[in-house]
Coordinates of N, CA and C in Angstrom, one line a residue:
M1 N -55.4 -81.4 -134.3 CA -56.2 -80.6 -135.2 C -56.4 -81.5 -136.5
G2 N -57.6 -81.4 -137.0 CA -58.0 -82.2 -138.2 C -57.4 -81.6 -139.4
T3 N -57.5 -82.4 -140.5 CA -57.0 -81.9 -141.8 C -58.2 -81.2 -142.5
E4 N -58.0 -80.7 -143.7 CA -59.0 -80.1 -144.4 C -60.1 -81.1 -144.7
D5 N -59.8 -82.4 -144.8 CA -60.8 -83.4 -145.2 C -61.4 -84.1 -144.0
S6 N -61.0 -83.7 -142.8 CA -61.6 -84.4 -141.7 C -61.8 -83.3 -140.6
P7 N -62.9 -83.6 -139.8 CA -63.2 -82.6 -138.7 C -62.1 -82.7 -137.6
G8 N -62.2 -81.8 -136.7 CA -61.2 -81.7 -135.6 C -61.2 -82.9 -134.8
Q9 N -60.1 -83.0 -134.1 CA -59.8 -84.2 -133.2 C -60.9 -84.5 -132.3
G10 N -61.4 -85.7 -132.1 CA -62.4 -86.0 -131.2 C -63.8 -86.0 -131.8
S11 N -63.9 -85.3 -132.9 CA -65.3 -85.2 -133.6 C -65.6 -86.5 -134.3
K12 N -66.9 -86.9 -134.2 CA -67.4 -88.1 -134.8 C -68.1 -87.7 -136.1
R13 N -68.3 -86.5 -136.4 CA -69.1 -86.0 -137.5 C -68.3 -85.4 -138.6
D14 N -68.8 -85.5 -139.8 CA -68.2 -84.9 -141.0 C -68.7 -83.5 -141.1
L15 N -67.9 -82.5 -140.9 CA -68.3 -81.1 -141.0 C -67.8 -80.4 -142.2
R16 N -67.5 -81.2 -143.2 CA -67.0 -80.5 -144.5 C -68.2 -79.8 -145.1
L17 N -68.0 -78.7 -145.8 CA -69.0 -77.9 -146.4 C -70.0 -78.7 -147.2
R18 N -69.5 -79.8 -147.8 CA -70.4 -80.7 -148.6 C -71.6 -81.2 -147.8
K19 N -71.4 -81.4 -146.5 CA -72.4 -81.9 -145.6 C -73.3 -80.8 -145.0
I20 N -72.8 -79.6 -144.9 CA -73.6 -78.6 -144.2 C -74.1 -77.5 -145.0
M21 N -73.7 -77.4 -146.3 CA -74.1 -76.3 -147.2 C -75.6 -76.5 -147.5
Q22 N -76.2 -75.3 -147.9 CA -77.6 -75.3 -148.3 C -77.5 -75.1 -149.9
P23 N -78.5 -75.6 -150.6 CA -78.5 -75.3 -152.0 C -78.5 -73.8 -152.3
A24 N -77.8 -73.4 -153.2 CA -77.7 -72.0 -153.5 C -78.8 -71.5 -154.4
V25 N -79.5 -70.5 -154.0 CA -80.4 -69.8 -154.8 C -79.6 -68.8 -155.6
T26 N -79.7 -68.8 -156.9 CA -78.8 -68.0 -157.8 C -79.6 -67.2 -158.7
I27 N -78.9 -66.3 -159.4 CA -79.5 -65.4 -160.4 C -78.4 -65.2 -161.5
A28 N -78.8 -64.9 -162.7 CA -77.9 -64.7 -163.8 C -77.5 -63.2 -163.8
P29 N -76.3 -62.9 -164.4 CA -75.8 -61.6 -164.5 C -76.7 -60.6 -165.2
D30 N -77.4 -61.1 -166.2 CA -78.3 -60.2 -167.0 C -79.7 -60.0 -166.3
A31 N -79.9 -60.7 -165.2 CA -81.2 -60.5 -164.5 C -81.3 -59.0 -164.1
T32 N -82.5 -58.5 -164.0 CA -82.7 -57.1 -163.6 C -82.7 -57.0 -162.1
E33 N -82.5 -55.8 -161.6 CA -82.5 -55.5 -160.1 C -83.9 -55.9 -159.6
R34 N -84.9 -55.7 -160.4 CA -86.3 -56.0 -160.0 C -86.4 -57.5 -159.8
E35 N -85.9 -58.3 -160.8 CA -85.9 -59.8 -160.7 C -85.1 -60.2 -159.5
A36 N -84.0 -59.6 -159.2 CA -83.1 -60.0 -158.1 C -83.9 -59.7 -156.8
L37 N -84.5 -58.6 -156.7 CA -85.3 -58.3 -155.5 C -86.4 -59.3 -155.3
G38 N -87.0 -59.8 -156.3 CA -88.1 -60.8 -156.3 C -87.5 -62.1 -155.7
V39 N -86.3 -62.5 -156.2 CA -85.7 -63.7 -155.7 C -85.3 -63.6 -154.2
L40 N -84.8 -62.4 -153.8 CA -84.4 -62.2 -152.4 C -85.7 -62.3 -151.5
L41 N -86.8 -61.7 -151.9 CA -88.0 -61.7 -151.1 C -88.6 -63.1 -151.1
K42 N -88.7 -63.7 -152.2 CA -89.3 -65.1 -152.3 C -88.6 -66.1 -151.4
N43 N -87.3 -65.9 -151.3 CA -86.5 -66.9 -150.6 C -86.0 -66.4 -149.2
S44 N -86.4 -65.2 -148.8 CA -86.1 -64.7 -147.5 C -84.6 -64.7 -147.3
V45 N -83.8 -64.3 -148.2 CA -82.4 -64.2 -148.1 C -81.9 -62.8 -148.4
P46 N -80.8 -62.4 -147.8 CA -80.3 -61.0 -148.0 C -79.4 -60.9 -149.3
G47 N -79.0 -62.0 -149.8 CA -78.2 -61.9 -151.0 C -78.1 -63.3 -151.7
V48 N -77.7 -63.2 -153.0 CA -77.5 -64.5 -153.7 C -76.3 -64.4 -154.7
P49 N -75.7 -65.6 -154.9 CA -74.6 -65.6 -155.9 C -75.2 -65.3 -157.3
V50 N -74.4 -64.6 -158.1 CA -74.7 -64.3 -159.5 C -73.9 -65.3 -160.3
V51 N -74.5 -66.1 -161.1 CA -73.9 -67.3 -161.7 C -74.1 -67.2 -163.2
E52 N -72.9 -67.5 -163.9 CA -72.9 -67.5 -165.4 C -73.7 -68.8 -165.8
S53 N -74.0 -68.9 -167.1 CA -74.8 -70.0 -167.6 C -74.0 -71.3 -167.5
D54 N -72.7 -71.3 -167.4 CA -71.9 -72.5 -167.2 C -71.8 -72.9 -165.7
G55 N -72.4 -72.2 -164.8 CA -72.3 -72.5 -163.4 C -71.2 -71.8 -162.6
T56 N -70.4 -71.1 -163.3 CA -69.3 -70.4 -162.6 C -69.8 -69.1 -162.0
L57 N -69.1 -68.7 -160.9 CA -69.5 -67.6 -160.1 C -69.0 -66.3 -160.8
A58 N -70.0 -65.4 -161.0 CA -69.7 -64.1 -161.5 C -69.6 -63.0 -160.5
G59 N -70.4 -63.2 -159.4 CA -70.4 -62.2 -158.3 C -71.5 -62.5 -157.3
F60 N -71.8 -61.5 -156.5 CA -72.8 -61.7 -155.4 C -73.6 -60.4 -155.3
V61 N -74.9 -60.5 -155.2 CA -75.7 -59.3 -155.1 C -76.5 -59.4 -153.9
T62 N -76.6 -58.3 -153.1 CA -77.3 -58.2 -151.9 C -78.4 -57.2 -151.9
D63 N -79.3 -57.2 -150.9 CA -80.3 -56.2 -150.8 C -79.6 -54.8 -150.6
G64 N -78.5 -54.8 -150.0 CA -77.7 -53.5 -149.8 C -77.3 -52.9 -151.1
H65 N -76.8 -53.8 -152.0 CA -76.4 -53.4 -153.4 C -77.6 -52.8 -154.1
L66 N -78.8 -53.4 -154.0 CA -80.0 -52.9 -154.7 C -80.4 -51.6 -154.1
L67 N -80.4 -51.5 -152.8 CA -80.8 -50.2 -152.2 C -79.9 -49.1 -152.6
A68 N -78.6 -49.3 -152.5 CA -77.6 -48.3 -152.9 C -77.7 -47.9 -154.3
S69 N -78.0 -48.8 -155.2 CA -78.2 -48.6 -156.6 C -79.4 -47.7 -156.9
A70 N -80.5 -47.8 -156.0 CA -81.7 -47.1 -156.3 C -81.6 -45.6 -155.8
L71 N -80.8 -45.4 -154.8 CA -80.7 -44.0 -154.3 C -79.8 -43.1 -155.1
P72 N -80.1 -41.8 -155.2 CA -79.2 -40.9 -155.9 C -77.8 -41.0 -155.4
K73 N -76.8 -40.9 -156.3 CA -75.4 -41.0 -155.9 C -75.0 -40.0 -154.9
Y74 N -75.5 -38.7 -155.1 CA -75.0 -37.7 -154.2 C -75.4 -37.9 -152.8
L75 N -76.4 -38.7 -152.5 CA -76.8 -39.0 -151.1 C -75.7 -39.8 -150.4
S76 N -74.9 -40.5 -151.1 CA -73.8 -41.3 -150.5 C -72.7 -40.5 -149.9
T77 N -72.7 -39.2 -150.2 CA -71.7 -38.3 -149.7 C -72.1 -37.6 -148.4
M78 N -73.4 -37.7 -148.1 CA -74.0 -37.0 -147.0 C -74.1 -37.9 -145.8
E79 N -73.8 -37.3 -144.6 CA -74.0 -38.1 -143.4 C -75.4 -38.1 -142.9
D80 N -76.1 -37.0 -143.2 CA -77.5 -36.9 -142.7 C -78.4 -36.3 -143.8
V81 N -79.5 -37.0 -144.1 CA -80.4 -36.6 -145.1 C -81.8 -36.3 -144.6
S82 N -81.9 -36.2 -143.2 CA -83.2 -35.9 -142.6 C -83.8 -34.6 -143.0
F83 N -83.0 -33.7 -143.5 CA -83.5 -32.4 -143.9 C -84.3 -32.4 -145.2
I84 N -84.2 -33.5 -145.9 CA -84.8 -33.7 -147.2 C -86.3 -33.8 -147.1
G85 N -86.8 -34.5 -146.0 CA -88.2 -34.6 -145.8 C -88.6 -36.1 -146.1
E86 N -89.9 -36.3 -145.9 CA -90.4 -37.7 -146.0 C -91.4 -37.9 -147.1
G87 N -91.3 -37.1 -148.1 CA -92.2 -37.2 -149.3 C -91.8 -38.4 -150.1
G88 N -92.4 -39.6 -149.7 CA -92.0 -40.8 -150.4 C -92.2 -40.8 -151.9
D89 N -93.3 -40.2 -152.4 CA -93.5 -40.2 -153.8 C -92.4 -39.6 -154.6
S90 N -91.7 -38.6 -154.0 CA -90.7 -37.9 -154.8 C -89.4 -38.8 -155.0
W91 N -89.3 -39.9 -154.2 CA -88.2 -40.8 -154.3 C -88.5 -42.0 -155.1
I92 N -89.7 -42.3 -155.4 CA -90.1 -43.6 -156.1 C -89.4 -43.7 -157.4
H93 N -89.3 -42.6 -158.2 CA -88.7 -42.7 -159.5 C -87.3 -43.2 -159.5
Y94 N -86.5 -42.9 -158.4 CA -85.2 -43.5 -158.3 C -85.2 -45.0 -158.3
F95 N -86.2 -45.6 -157.6 CA -86.3 -47.0 -157.5 C -86.8 -47.6 -158.8
T96 N -87.7 -47.0 -159.4 CA -88.2 -47.6 -160.7 C -87.2 -47.4 -161.8
E97 N -86.4 -46.4 -161.8 CA -85.4 -46.2 -162.8 C -84.3 -47.3 -162.7
S98 N -83.9 -47.7 -161.5 CA -82.9 -48.7 -161.3 C -83.4 -50.1 -161.4
A99 N -84.7 -50.3 -161.4 CA -85.3 -51.6 -161.4 C -84.9 -52.5 -162.6
D100 N -84.7 -51.8 -163.7 CA -84.4 -52.6 -165.0 C -82.9 -52.7 -165.3
R101 N -82.1 -52.2 -164.4 CA -80.7 -52.3 -164.6 C -80.2 -53.7 -164.3
P102 N -79.3 -54.3 -165.1 CA -78.8 -55.7 -164.8 C -78.0 -55.7 -163.5
V103 N -78.1 -56.8 -162.8 CA -77.4 -57.0 -161.5 C -75.9 -57.0 -161.7
S104 N -75.5 -57.3 -162.9 CA -74.0 -57.3 -163.2 C -73.4 -55.9 -163.0
E105 N -74.2 -54.8 -163.0 CA -73.8 -53.5 -162.8 C -73.7 -53.1 -161.3
V106 N -74.3 -53.8 -160.4 CA -74.3 -53.5 -159.0 C -73.7 -54.5 -158.1
M107 N -73.5 -55.8 -158.6 CA -73.0 -56.8 -157.8 C -71.6 -56.6 -157.4
T108 N -71.1 -57.3 -156.4 CA -69.7 -57.3 -156.1 C -69.1 -58.5 -156.8
R109 N -67.9 -58.3 -157.3 CA -67.1 -59.4 -157.9 C -66.2 -60.1 -157.0
D110 N -65.9 -59.5 -155.8 CA -65.1 -60.0 -154.8 C -65.9 -60.8 -153.8
V111 N -66.0 -62.1 -154.1 CA -66.9 -63.0 -153.4 C -66.1 -64.0 -152.5
S112 N -66.6 -64.1 -151.3 CA -66.0 -65.1 -150.4 C -66.5 -66.5 -150.8
Q113 N -65.5 -67.4 -151.2 CA -65.9 -68.7 -151.7 C -64.9 -69.7 -151.2
L114 N -65.4 -70.9 -151.1 CA -64.6 -72.1 -150.7 C -65.0 -73.3 -151.4
D115 N -64.0 -74.2 -151.6 CA -64.3 -75.5 -152.2 C -65.2 -76.4 -151.3
V116 N -66.0 -77.2 -151.9 CA -66.9 -78.0 -151.1 C -66.3 -79.0 -150.1
G117 N -65.0 -79.3 -150.3 CA -64.3 -80.2 -149.4 C -63.7 -79.5 -148.2
K118 N -63.8 -78.2 -148.1 CA -63.2 -77.5 -146.9 C -64.0 -77.8 -145.7
S119 N -63.4 -77.5 -144.5 CA -64.0 -77.8 -143.2 C -64.8 -76.6 -142.7
E120 N -65.6 -76.9 -141.7 CA -66.3 -75.8 -141.0 C -65.4 -74.8 -140.4
V121 N -64.2 -75.2 -139.9 CA -63.3 -74.2 -139.3 C -62.8 -73.3 -140.4
V122 N -62.5 -73.8 -141.5 CA -62.0 -72.9 -142.6 C -63.1 -72.0 -143.0
A123 N -64.3 -72.4 -143.1 CA -65.4 -71.5 -143.4 C -65.6 -70.4 -142.4
A124 N -65.6 -70.8 -141.1 CA -65.7 -69.8 -140.0 C -64.6 -68.8 -140.1
H125 N -63.4 -69.2 -140.3 CA -62.3 -68.3 -140.4 C -62.5 -67.4 -141.6
K126 N -62.9 -67.9 -142.7 CA -63.1 -67.1 -144.0 C -64.2 -66.0 -143.7
M127 N -65.3 -66.4 -143.1 CA -66.3 -65.4 -142.8 C -65.9 -64.3 -141.9
V128 N -65.1 -64.7 -140.8 CA -64.6 -63.6 -139.9 C -63.6 -62.8 -140.6
H129 N -62.6 -63.4 -141.3 CA -61.6 -62.7 -142.0 C -62.1 -61.7 -143.0
D130 N -63.1 -62.2 -143.8 CA -63.6 -61.4 -144.9 C -64.8 -60.5 -144.5
G131 N -65.2 -60.6 -143.2 CA -66.3 -59.8 -142.7 C -67.6 -60.1 -143.4
V132 N -67.9 -61.3 -143.7 CA -69.2 -61.7 -144.4 C -70.0 -62.7 -143.5
S133 N -71.2 -62.8 -143.9 CA -72.1 -63.7 -143.1 C -72.3 -65.1 -143.8
S134 N -71.8 -65.2 -145.0 CA -71.9 -66.5 -145.7 C -70.8 -66.6 -146.7
V135 N -70.5 -67.9 -147.1 CA -69.6 -68.1 -148.2 C -70.2 -69.0 -149.3
V136 N -69.9 -68.7 -150.5 CA -70.4 -69.5 -151.6 C -69.5 -70.8 -151.7
V137 N -70.1 -71.9 -151.9 CA -69.4 -73.2 -152.0 C -69.4 -73.6 -153.4
T138 N -68.1 -73.9 -153.9 CA -67.9 -74.3 -155.3 C -67.3 -75.7 -155.4
E139 N -67.5 -76.3 -156.5 CA -66.9 -77.6 -156.8 C -66.5 -77.6 -158.3
N140 N -65.2 -77.8 -158.5 CA -64.7 -77.7 -159.9 C -65.1 -76.4 -160.6
G141 N -65.0 -75.3 -159.8 CA -65.2 -74.0 -160.3 C -66.7 -73.6 -160.5
R142 N -67.6 -74.5 -160.1 CA -69.0 -74.2 -160.3 C -69.7 -74.1 -158.9
V143 N -70.7 -73.2 -158.8 CA -71.4 -73.0 -157.6 C -72.3 -74.2 -157.3
V144 N -72.2 -74.7 -156.1 CA -73.0 -75.9 -155.7 C -73.8 -75.6 -154.4
G145 N -73.5 -74.5 -153.7 CA -74.2 -74.3 -152.5 C -73.7 -73.0 -151.8
I146 N -74.3 -72.8 -150.6 CA -73.9 -71.6 -149.8 C -74.0 -72.1 -148.3
V147 N -73.1 -71.5 -147.5 CA -73.1 -71.8 -146.1 C -73.1 -70.4 -145.4
N148 N -74.0 -70.3 -144.4 CA -74.0 -69.1 -143.6 C -73.6 -69.4 -142.2
R149 N -73.5 -68.3 -141.4 CA -73.1 -68.5 -140.0 C -74.0 -69.4 -139.2
L150 N -75.3 -69.3 -139.4 CA -76.3 -70.2 -138.7 C -76.1 -71.7 -139.1
D151 N -75.8 -71.9 -140.4 CA -75.5 -73.3 -140.8 C -74.3 -73.8 -140.1
L152 N -73.3 -73.0 -139.9 CA -72.1 -73.5 -139.2 C -72.4 -73.8 -137.7
Y153 N -73.1 -72.9 -137.0 CA -73.5 -73.1 -135.6 C -74.3 -74.4 -135.5
A154 N -75.3 -74.5 -136.4 CA -76.1 -75.7 -136.3 C -75.3 -77.0 -136.5
A155 N -74.4 -77.0 -137.4 CA -73.6 -78.2 -137.7 C -72.7 -78.5 -136.5
I156 N -72.0 -77.5 -136.1 CA -71.0 -77.6 -135.0 C -71.6 -78.1 -133.7
L157 N -72.8 -77.5 -133.4 CA -73.4 -77.9 -132.1 C -74.4 -79.1 -132.3
G158 N -74.5 -79.6 -133.5 CA -75.4 -80.7 -133.7 C -76.9 -80.4 -133.7
L159 N -77.2 -79.1 -133.9 CA -78.6 -78.7 -134.0 C -79.2 -79.0 -135.3
D160 N -78.5 -79.5 -136.3 CA -79.0 -79.8 -137.6 C -79.4 -81.3 -137.7
E161 N -79.3 -82.0 -136.6 CA -79.6 -83.4 -136.6 C -81.0 -83.7 -136.1
G162 N -81.8 -82.7 -135.7 CA -83.1 -82.8 -135.0 C -84.1 -83.3 -135.9

């Protein structure tokens, strides 16, 4: 078995996160939910790290956080809301009201993160253990990238060399 700094036995490739991570698209804690949604849509990603001005990780915000924030709180206690009807206009005000709320109010602060020098095996284990599809990659406490499941598969199977 390889060490944290080297890939598994028999591997000729460096699969540390430094080599396989993608640049992280980030957003500031004081950005609004509307701005966050714009970043998610523009970059076709389901979530982004929320990063302080010094580069340190403050949290992570997803499309799920934004949607949950926009819906009335009492709906979260119901298993079925189909009886309410489909009058879309009656729900729009919930979305517009939450749009100017800072992401710091809806983000999670419990973020799966690993140091840039960790291996793909450590990242895969972290994703499975934490039940997440990506991990934020940090170096010296600052966000430097992100690795998702597809990045891992591509690197492990050599699909990223094409």
